[in-house]
Short mmCIF file of C-alpha atoms and ligand atoms in Angstrom, two decimals:
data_model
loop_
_atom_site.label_atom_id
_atom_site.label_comp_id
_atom_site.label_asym_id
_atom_site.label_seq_id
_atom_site.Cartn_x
_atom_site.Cartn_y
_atom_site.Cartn_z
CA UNK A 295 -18.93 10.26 24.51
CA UNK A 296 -16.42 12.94 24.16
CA UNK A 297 -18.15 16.21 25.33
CA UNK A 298 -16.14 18.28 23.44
CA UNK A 299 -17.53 17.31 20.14
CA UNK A 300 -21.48 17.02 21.01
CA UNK A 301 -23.40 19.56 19.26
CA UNK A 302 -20.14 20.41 17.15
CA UNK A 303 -21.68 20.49 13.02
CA UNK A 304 -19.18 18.52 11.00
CA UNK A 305 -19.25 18.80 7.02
CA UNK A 306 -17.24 15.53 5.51
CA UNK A 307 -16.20 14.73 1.91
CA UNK A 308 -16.24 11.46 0.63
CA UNK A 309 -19.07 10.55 3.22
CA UNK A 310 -20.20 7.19 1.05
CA UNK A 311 -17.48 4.86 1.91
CA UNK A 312 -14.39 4.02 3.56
CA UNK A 313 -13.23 6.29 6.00
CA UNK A 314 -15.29 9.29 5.27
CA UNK A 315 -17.92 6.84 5.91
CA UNK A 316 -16.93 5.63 9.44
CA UNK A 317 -15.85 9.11 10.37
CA UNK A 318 -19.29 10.16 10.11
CA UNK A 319 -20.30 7.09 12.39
CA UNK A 320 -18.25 8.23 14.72
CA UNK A 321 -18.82 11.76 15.21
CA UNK A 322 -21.94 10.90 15.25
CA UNK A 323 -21.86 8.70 18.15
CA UNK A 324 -19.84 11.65 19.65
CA UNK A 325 -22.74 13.80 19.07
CA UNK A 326 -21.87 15.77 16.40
CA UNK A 327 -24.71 17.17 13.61
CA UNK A 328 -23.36 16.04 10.52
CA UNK A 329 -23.14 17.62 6.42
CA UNK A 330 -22.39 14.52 4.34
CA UNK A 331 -20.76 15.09 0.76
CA UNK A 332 -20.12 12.60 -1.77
CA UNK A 333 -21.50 11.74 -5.00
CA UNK A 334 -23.30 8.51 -4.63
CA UNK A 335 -27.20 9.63 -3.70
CA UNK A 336 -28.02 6.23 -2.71
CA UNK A 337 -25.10 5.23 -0.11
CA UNK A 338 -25.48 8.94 1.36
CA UNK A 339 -29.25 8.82 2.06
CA UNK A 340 -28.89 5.53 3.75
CA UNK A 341 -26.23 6.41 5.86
CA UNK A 342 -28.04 9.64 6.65
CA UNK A 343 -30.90 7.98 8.09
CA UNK A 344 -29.41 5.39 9.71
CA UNK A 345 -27.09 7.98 11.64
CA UNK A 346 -30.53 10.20 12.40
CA UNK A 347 -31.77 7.60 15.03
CA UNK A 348 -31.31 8.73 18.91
CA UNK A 349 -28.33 7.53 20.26
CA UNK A 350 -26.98 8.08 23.60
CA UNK A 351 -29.72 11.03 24.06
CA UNK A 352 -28.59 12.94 21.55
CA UNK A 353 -30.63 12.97 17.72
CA UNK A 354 -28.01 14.25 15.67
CA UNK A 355 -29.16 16.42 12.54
CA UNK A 356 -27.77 14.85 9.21
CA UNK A 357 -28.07 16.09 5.81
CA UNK A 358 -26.87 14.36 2.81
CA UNK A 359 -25.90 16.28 -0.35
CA UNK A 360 -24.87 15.08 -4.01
CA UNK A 361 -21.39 17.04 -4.62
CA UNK A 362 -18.57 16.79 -6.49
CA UNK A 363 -15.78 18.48 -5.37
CA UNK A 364 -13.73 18.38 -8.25
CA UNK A 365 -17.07 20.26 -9.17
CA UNK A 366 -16.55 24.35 -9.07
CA UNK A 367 -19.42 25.40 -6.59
CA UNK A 368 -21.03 22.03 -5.55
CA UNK A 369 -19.12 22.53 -1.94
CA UNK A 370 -20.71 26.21 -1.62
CA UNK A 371 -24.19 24.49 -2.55
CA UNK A 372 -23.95 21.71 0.30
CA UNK A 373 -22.27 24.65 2.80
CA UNK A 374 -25.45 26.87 1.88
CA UNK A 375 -28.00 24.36 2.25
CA UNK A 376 -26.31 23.21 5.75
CA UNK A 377 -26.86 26.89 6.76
CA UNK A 378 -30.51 26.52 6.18
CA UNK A 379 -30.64 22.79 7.70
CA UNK A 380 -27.90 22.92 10.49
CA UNK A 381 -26.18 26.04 11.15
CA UNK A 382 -22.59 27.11 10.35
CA UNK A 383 -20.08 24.29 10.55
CA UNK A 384 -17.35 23.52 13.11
CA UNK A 385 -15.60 21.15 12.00
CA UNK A 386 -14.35 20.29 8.39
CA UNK A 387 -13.22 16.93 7.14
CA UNK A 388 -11.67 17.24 3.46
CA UNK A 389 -11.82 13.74 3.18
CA UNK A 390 -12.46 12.71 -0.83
CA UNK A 391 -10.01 11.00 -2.44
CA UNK A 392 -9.29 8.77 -5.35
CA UNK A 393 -5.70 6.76 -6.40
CA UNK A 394 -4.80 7.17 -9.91
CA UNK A 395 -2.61 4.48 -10.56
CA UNK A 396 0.24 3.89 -12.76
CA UNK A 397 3.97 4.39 -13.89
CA UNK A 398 4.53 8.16 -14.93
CA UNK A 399 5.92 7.20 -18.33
CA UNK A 400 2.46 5.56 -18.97
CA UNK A 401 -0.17 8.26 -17.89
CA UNK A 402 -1.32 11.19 -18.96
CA UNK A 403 -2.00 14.51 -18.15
CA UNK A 404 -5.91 13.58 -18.12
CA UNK A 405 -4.83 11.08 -15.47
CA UNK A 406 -2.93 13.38 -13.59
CA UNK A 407 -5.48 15.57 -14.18
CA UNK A 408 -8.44 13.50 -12.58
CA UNK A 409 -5.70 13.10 -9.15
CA UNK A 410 -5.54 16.10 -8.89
CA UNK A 411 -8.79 17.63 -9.24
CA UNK A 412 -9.99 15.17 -6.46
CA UNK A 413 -7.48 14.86 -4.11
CA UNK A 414 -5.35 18.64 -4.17
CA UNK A 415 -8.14 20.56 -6.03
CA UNK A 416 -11.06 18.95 -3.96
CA UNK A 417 -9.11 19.85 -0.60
CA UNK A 418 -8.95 23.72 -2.08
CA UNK A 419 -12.72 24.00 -2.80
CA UNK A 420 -13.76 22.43 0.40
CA UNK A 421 -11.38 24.71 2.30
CA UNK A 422 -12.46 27.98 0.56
CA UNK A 423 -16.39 27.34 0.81
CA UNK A 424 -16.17 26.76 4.58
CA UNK A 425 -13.23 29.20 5.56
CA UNK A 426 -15.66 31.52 6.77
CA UNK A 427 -17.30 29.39 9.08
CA UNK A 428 -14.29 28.26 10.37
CA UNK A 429 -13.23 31.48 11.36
CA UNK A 430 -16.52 32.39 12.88
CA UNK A 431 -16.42 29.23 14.62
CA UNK A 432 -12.96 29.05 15.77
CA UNK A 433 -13.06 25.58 14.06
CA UNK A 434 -10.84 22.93 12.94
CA UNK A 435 -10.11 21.20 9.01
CA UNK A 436 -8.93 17.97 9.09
CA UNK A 437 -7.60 17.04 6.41
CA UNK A 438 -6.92 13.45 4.64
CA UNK A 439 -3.45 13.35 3.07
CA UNK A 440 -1.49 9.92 3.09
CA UNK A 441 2.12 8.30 4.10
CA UNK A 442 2.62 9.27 0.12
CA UNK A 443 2.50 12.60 1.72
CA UNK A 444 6.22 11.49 2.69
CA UNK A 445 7.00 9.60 0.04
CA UNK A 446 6.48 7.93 -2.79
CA UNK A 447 6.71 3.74 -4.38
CA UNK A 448 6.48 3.67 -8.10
CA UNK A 449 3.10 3.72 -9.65
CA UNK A 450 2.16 5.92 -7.28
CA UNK A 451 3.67 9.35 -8.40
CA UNK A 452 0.66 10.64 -9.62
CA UNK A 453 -1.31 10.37 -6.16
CA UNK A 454 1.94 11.25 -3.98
CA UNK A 455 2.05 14.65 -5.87
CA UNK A 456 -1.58 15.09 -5.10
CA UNK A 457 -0.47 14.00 -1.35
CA UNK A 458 2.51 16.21 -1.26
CA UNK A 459 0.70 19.01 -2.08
CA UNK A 460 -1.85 18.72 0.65
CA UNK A 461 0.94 18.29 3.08
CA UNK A 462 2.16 22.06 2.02
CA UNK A 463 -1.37 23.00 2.16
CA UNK A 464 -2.19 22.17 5.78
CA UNK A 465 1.95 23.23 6.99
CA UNK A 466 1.06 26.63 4.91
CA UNK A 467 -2.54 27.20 6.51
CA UNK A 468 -1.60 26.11 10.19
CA UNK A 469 0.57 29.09 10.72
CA UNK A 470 -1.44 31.27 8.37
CA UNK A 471 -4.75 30.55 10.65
CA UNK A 472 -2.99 30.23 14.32
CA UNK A 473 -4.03 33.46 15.15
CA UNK A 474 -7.48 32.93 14.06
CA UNK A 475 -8.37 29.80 16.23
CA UNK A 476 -8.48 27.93 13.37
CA UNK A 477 -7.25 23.91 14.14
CA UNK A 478 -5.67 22.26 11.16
CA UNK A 479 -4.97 18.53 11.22
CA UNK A 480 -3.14 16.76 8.69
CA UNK A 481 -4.49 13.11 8.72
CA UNK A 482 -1.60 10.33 7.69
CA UNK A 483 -3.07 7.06 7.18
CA UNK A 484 -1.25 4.13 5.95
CA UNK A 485 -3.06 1.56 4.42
CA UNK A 486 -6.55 1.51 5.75
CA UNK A 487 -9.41 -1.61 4.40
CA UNK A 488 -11.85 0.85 2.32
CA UNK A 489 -13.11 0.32 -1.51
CA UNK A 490 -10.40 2.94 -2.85
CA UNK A 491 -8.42 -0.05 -3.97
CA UNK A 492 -11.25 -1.40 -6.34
CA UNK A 493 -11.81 2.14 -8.02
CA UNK A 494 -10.19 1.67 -11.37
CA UNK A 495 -7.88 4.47 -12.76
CA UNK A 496 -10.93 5.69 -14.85
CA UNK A 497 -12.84 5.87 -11.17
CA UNK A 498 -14.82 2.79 -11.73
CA UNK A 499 -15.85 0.77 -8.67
CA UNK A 500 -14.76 -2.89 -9.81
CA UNK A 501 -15.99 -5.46 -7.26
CA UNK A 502 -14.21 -8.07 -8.96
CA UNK A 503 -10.93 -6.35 -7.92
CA UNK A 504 -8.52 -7.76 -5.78
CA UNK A 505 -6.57 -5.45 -3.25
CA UNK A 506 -3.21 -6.48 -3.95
CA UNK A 507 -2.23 -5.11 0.00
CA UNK A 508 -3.07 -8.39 2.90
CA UNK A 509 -5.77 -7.83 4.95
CA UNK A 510 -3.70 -7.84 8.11
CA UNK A 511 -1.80 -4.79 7.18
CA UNK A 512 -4.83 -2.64 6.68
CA UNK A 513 -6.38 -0.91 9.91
CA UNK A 514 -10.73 -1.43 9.94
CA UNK A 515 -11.87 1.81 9.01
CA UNK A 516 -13.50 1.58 12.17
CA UNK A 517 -10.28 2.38 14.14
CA UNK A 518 -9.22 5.13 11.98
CA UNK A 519 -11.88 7.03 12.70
CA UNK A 520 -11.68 6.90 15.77
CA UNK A 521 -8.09 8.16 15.55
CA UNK A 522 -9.37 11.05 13.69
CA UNK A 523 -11.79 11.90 16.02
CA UNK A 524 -9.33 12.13 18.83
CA UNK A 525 -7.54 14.09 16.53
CA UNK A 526 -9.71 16.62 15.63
CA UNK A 527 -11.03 16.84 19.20
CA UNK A 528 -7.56 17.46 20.53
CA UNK A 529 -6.71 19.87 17.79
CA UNK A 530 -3.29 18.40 17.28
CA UNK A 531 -1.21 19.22 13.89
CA UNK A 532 -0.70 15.73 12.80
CA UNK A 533 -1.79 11.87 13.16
CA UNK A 534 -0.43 9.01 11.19
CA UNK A 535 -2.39 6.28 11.36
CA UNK A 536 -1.04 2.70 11.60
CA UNK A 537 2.35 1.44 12.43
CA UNK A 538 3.78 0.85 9.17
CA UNK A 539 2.82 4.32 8.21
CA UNK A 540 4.58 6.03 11.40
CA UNK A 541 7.45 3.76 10.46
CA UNK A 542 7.90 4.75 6.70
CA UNK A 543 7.11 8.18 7.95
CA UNK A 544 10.07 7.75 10.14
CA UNK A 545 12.90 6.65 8.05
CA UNK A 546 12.16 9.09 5.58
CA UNK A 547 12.35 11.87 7.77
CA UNK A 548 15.38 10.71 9.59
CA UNK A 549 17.35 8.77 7.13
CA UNK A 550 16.04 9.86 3.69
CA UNK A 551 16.99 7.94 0.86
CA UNK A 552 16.96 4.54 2.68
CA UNK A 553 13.33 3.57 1.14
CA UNK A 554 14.27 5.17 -2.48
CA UNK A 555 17.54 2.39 -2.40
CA UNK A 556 15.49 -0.53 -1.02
CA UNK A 557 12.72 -0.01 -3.70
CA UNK A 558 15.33 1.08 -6.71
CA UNK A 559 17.16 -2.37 -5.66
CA UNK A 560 14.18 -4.31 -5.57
CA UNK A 561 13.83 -3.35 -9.22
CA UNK A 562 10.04 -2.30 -8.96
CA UNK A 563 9.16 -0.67 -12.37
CA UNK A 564 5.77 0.37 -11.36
CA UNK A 565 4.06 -1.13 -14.78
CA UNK A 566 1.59 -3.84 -13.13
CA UNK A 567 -1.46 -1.23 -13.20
N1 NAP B 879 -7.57 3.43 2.27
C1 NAP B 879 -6.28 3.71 2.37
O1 NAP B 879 -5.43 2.79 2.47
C2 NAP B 879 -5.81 5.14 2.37
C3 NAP B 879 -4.47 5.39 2.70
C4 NAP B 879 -4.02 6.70 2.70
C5 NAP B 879 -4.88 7.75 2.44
N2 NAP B 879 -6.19 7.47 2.12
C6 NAP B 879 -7.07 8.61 1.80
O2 NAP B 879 -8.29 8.50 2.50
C7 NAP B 879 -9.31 9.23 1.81
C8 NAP B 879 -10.57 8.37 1.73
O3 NAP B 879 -10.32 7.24 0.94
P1 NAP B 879 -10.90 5.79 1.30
O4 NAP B 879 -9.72 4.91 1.51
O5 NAP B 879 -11.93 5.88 2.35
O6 NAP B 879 -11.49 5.37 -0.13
P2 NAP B 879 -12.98 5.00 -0.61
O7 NAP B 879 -13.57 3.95 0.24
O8 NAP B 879 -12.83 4.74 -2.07
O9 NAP B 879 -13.78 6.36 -0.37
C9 NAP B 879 -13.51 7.50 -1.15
C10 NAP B 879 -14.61 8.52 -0.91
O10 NAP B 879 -14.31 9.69 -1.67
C11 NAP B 879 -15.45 10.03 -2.42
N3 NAP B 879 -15.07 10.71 -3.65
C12 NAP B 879 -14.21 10.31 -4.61
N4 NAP B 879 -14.18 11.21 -5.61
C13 NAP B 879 -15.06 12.19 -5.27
C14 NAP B 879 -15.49 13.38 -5.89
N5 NAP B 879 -15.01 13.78 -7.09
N6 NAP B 879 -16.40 14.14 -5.26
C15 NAP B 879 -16.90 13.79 -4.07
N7 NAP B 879 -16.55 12.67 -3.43
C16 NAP B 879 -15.63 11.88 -4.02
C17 NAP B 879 -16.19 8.73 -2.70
O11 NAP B 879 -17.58 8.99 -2.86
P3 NAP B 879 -18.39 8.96 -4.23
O12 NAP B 879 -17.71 7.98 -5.15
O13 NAP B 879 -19.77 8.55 -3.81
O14 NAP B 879 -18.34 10.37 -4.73
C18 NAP B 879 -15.96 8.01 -1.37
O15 NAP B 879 -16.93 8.40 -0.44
C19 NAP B 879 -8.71 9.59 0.44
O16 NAP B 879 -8.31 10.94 0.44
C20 NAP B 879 -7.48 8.69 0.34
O17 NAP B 879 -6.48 9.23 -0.49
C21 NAP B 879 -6.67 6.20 2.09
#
């Protein structure tokens, strides 16, 4: 177990699946107390008292509350309730996310709207409830962005802006919040196995959905927490995880344009979703 984590209260968006899910596994295992946010009830409760059993000598304290953070003050509720329940919080993990799909010249500003709510907007309100704990804890944020944080395919314009922005967000606050202590760590994944391929554009889970990427490109969710962990516990400023995202990551910061030509080439319109 990592001692620099145990006892540490973590607060994590997008708790009920995926990677927000196995993140809270993990810290967990590393001792941390844990504030899990998502909207699913059901998944969150279970996890919650799975997580609550003794493990390793430690019995970590885990709350589970119903928020939306593209929700104005659902965050500050959860924060407020972990006050009560668990203390201030140390660590933050803006997690929640959701892909809006499609070609720009097909959606619309409700779609982009939805992104960005979630994944840019979401980031904000989870940062501003729990900026004063971070400062009184001399904590860290870590928060999920994505290789589309780099760069873009087609179809995915929509989420890369949301992605983009988050990049700015955590460069911006870094150097804004060095002084204070604060840790802020940009999380990179490439393509990870979670649900978020199955949620439809309207943010319907569809079972029946096939992810279109092959299984043995997408790192267990497992192993990506575990990355973030590290992460977080080491403070760094950055972690891409897998190595097709360090790759793309890569050649678009050293020879920019390459991907743009490969994909323009490969005459990808973008109009399958
Ligand atoms: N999987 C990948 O390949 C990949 C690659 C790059 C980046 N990412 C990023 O990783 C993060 C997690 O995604 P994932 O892959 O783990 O997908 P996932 O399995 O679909 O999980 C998404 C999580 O976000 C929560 N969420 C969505 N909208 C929310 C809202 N409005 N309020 C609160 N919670 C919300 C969902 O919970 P509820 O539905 O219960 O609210 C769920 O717990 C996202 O930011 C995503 O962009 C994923």
């Amino acid at each position: 177990m990592n001692a620099d984590l145990r006892n540490k209260t973590a607060l994590i968006t997008g708790a009920s699946s995926g990677i927000g899910e196995a993140v809270a596994r993990e810290l967990a295992r590393r001792g941390c107390n844990l504030v899990l946010l998502a909207r699913r009830r059901d998944r969150l409760d279970a996890l919650a008292r799975e997580l609550s059993r003794p493990h390793d000598g430690h019995t970590p304290r885990i709350i589970a509350c119903e928020a939306d953070v593209a929700r104005d003050g659902d965050i500050e509720r959860a924060v407020a309730q972990a006050h009560e329940a668990v203390g201030p919080i140390d660590i933050v993990v803006a997690n929640a996310g959701i892909s809006v799909i499609g070609p720009l010249m097909k959606l619309s500003l409700e779609d982009h709207r939805r992104q960005l709510e979630t994944n840019l907007f979401g980031v904000l309100r989870t940062f501003i409830a729990t900026r004063d704990d971070l400062q009184k804890q001399r904590g860290c944020i870590a928060v999920v962005g994505s290789v589309n944080g780099y760069l873009t395919v087609p179809s995915a314009g929509s989420y890369a802006i949301s992605k983009y922005a988050v990049r700015a967000f955590c460069d911006c606050l870094r150097m804004e919040v060095h002084s204070l202590g604060i840790a802020v760590t940009h999380i990179i994944p490439g393509f990870i196995h979670t649900e978020i391929r199955q949620i439809d554009r309207e943010g319907v889970y569809r079972s029946e959905r096939k992810d279109p990427i092959p299984t043995w490109l997408q790192m267990p969710a497992r192993e990506a927490a575990e990355e973030i962990a590290d992460a977080i516990a080491l403070r760094e400023a950055e972690r891409v995880l897998t190595r097709h995202g360090k790759l793309a990551v890569f050649v678009q910061q050293f020879l920019p344009g390459l991907l743009e030509g490969i994909l323009r080439r490969a005459k990808i319109s973008g109009s399958q979703r």
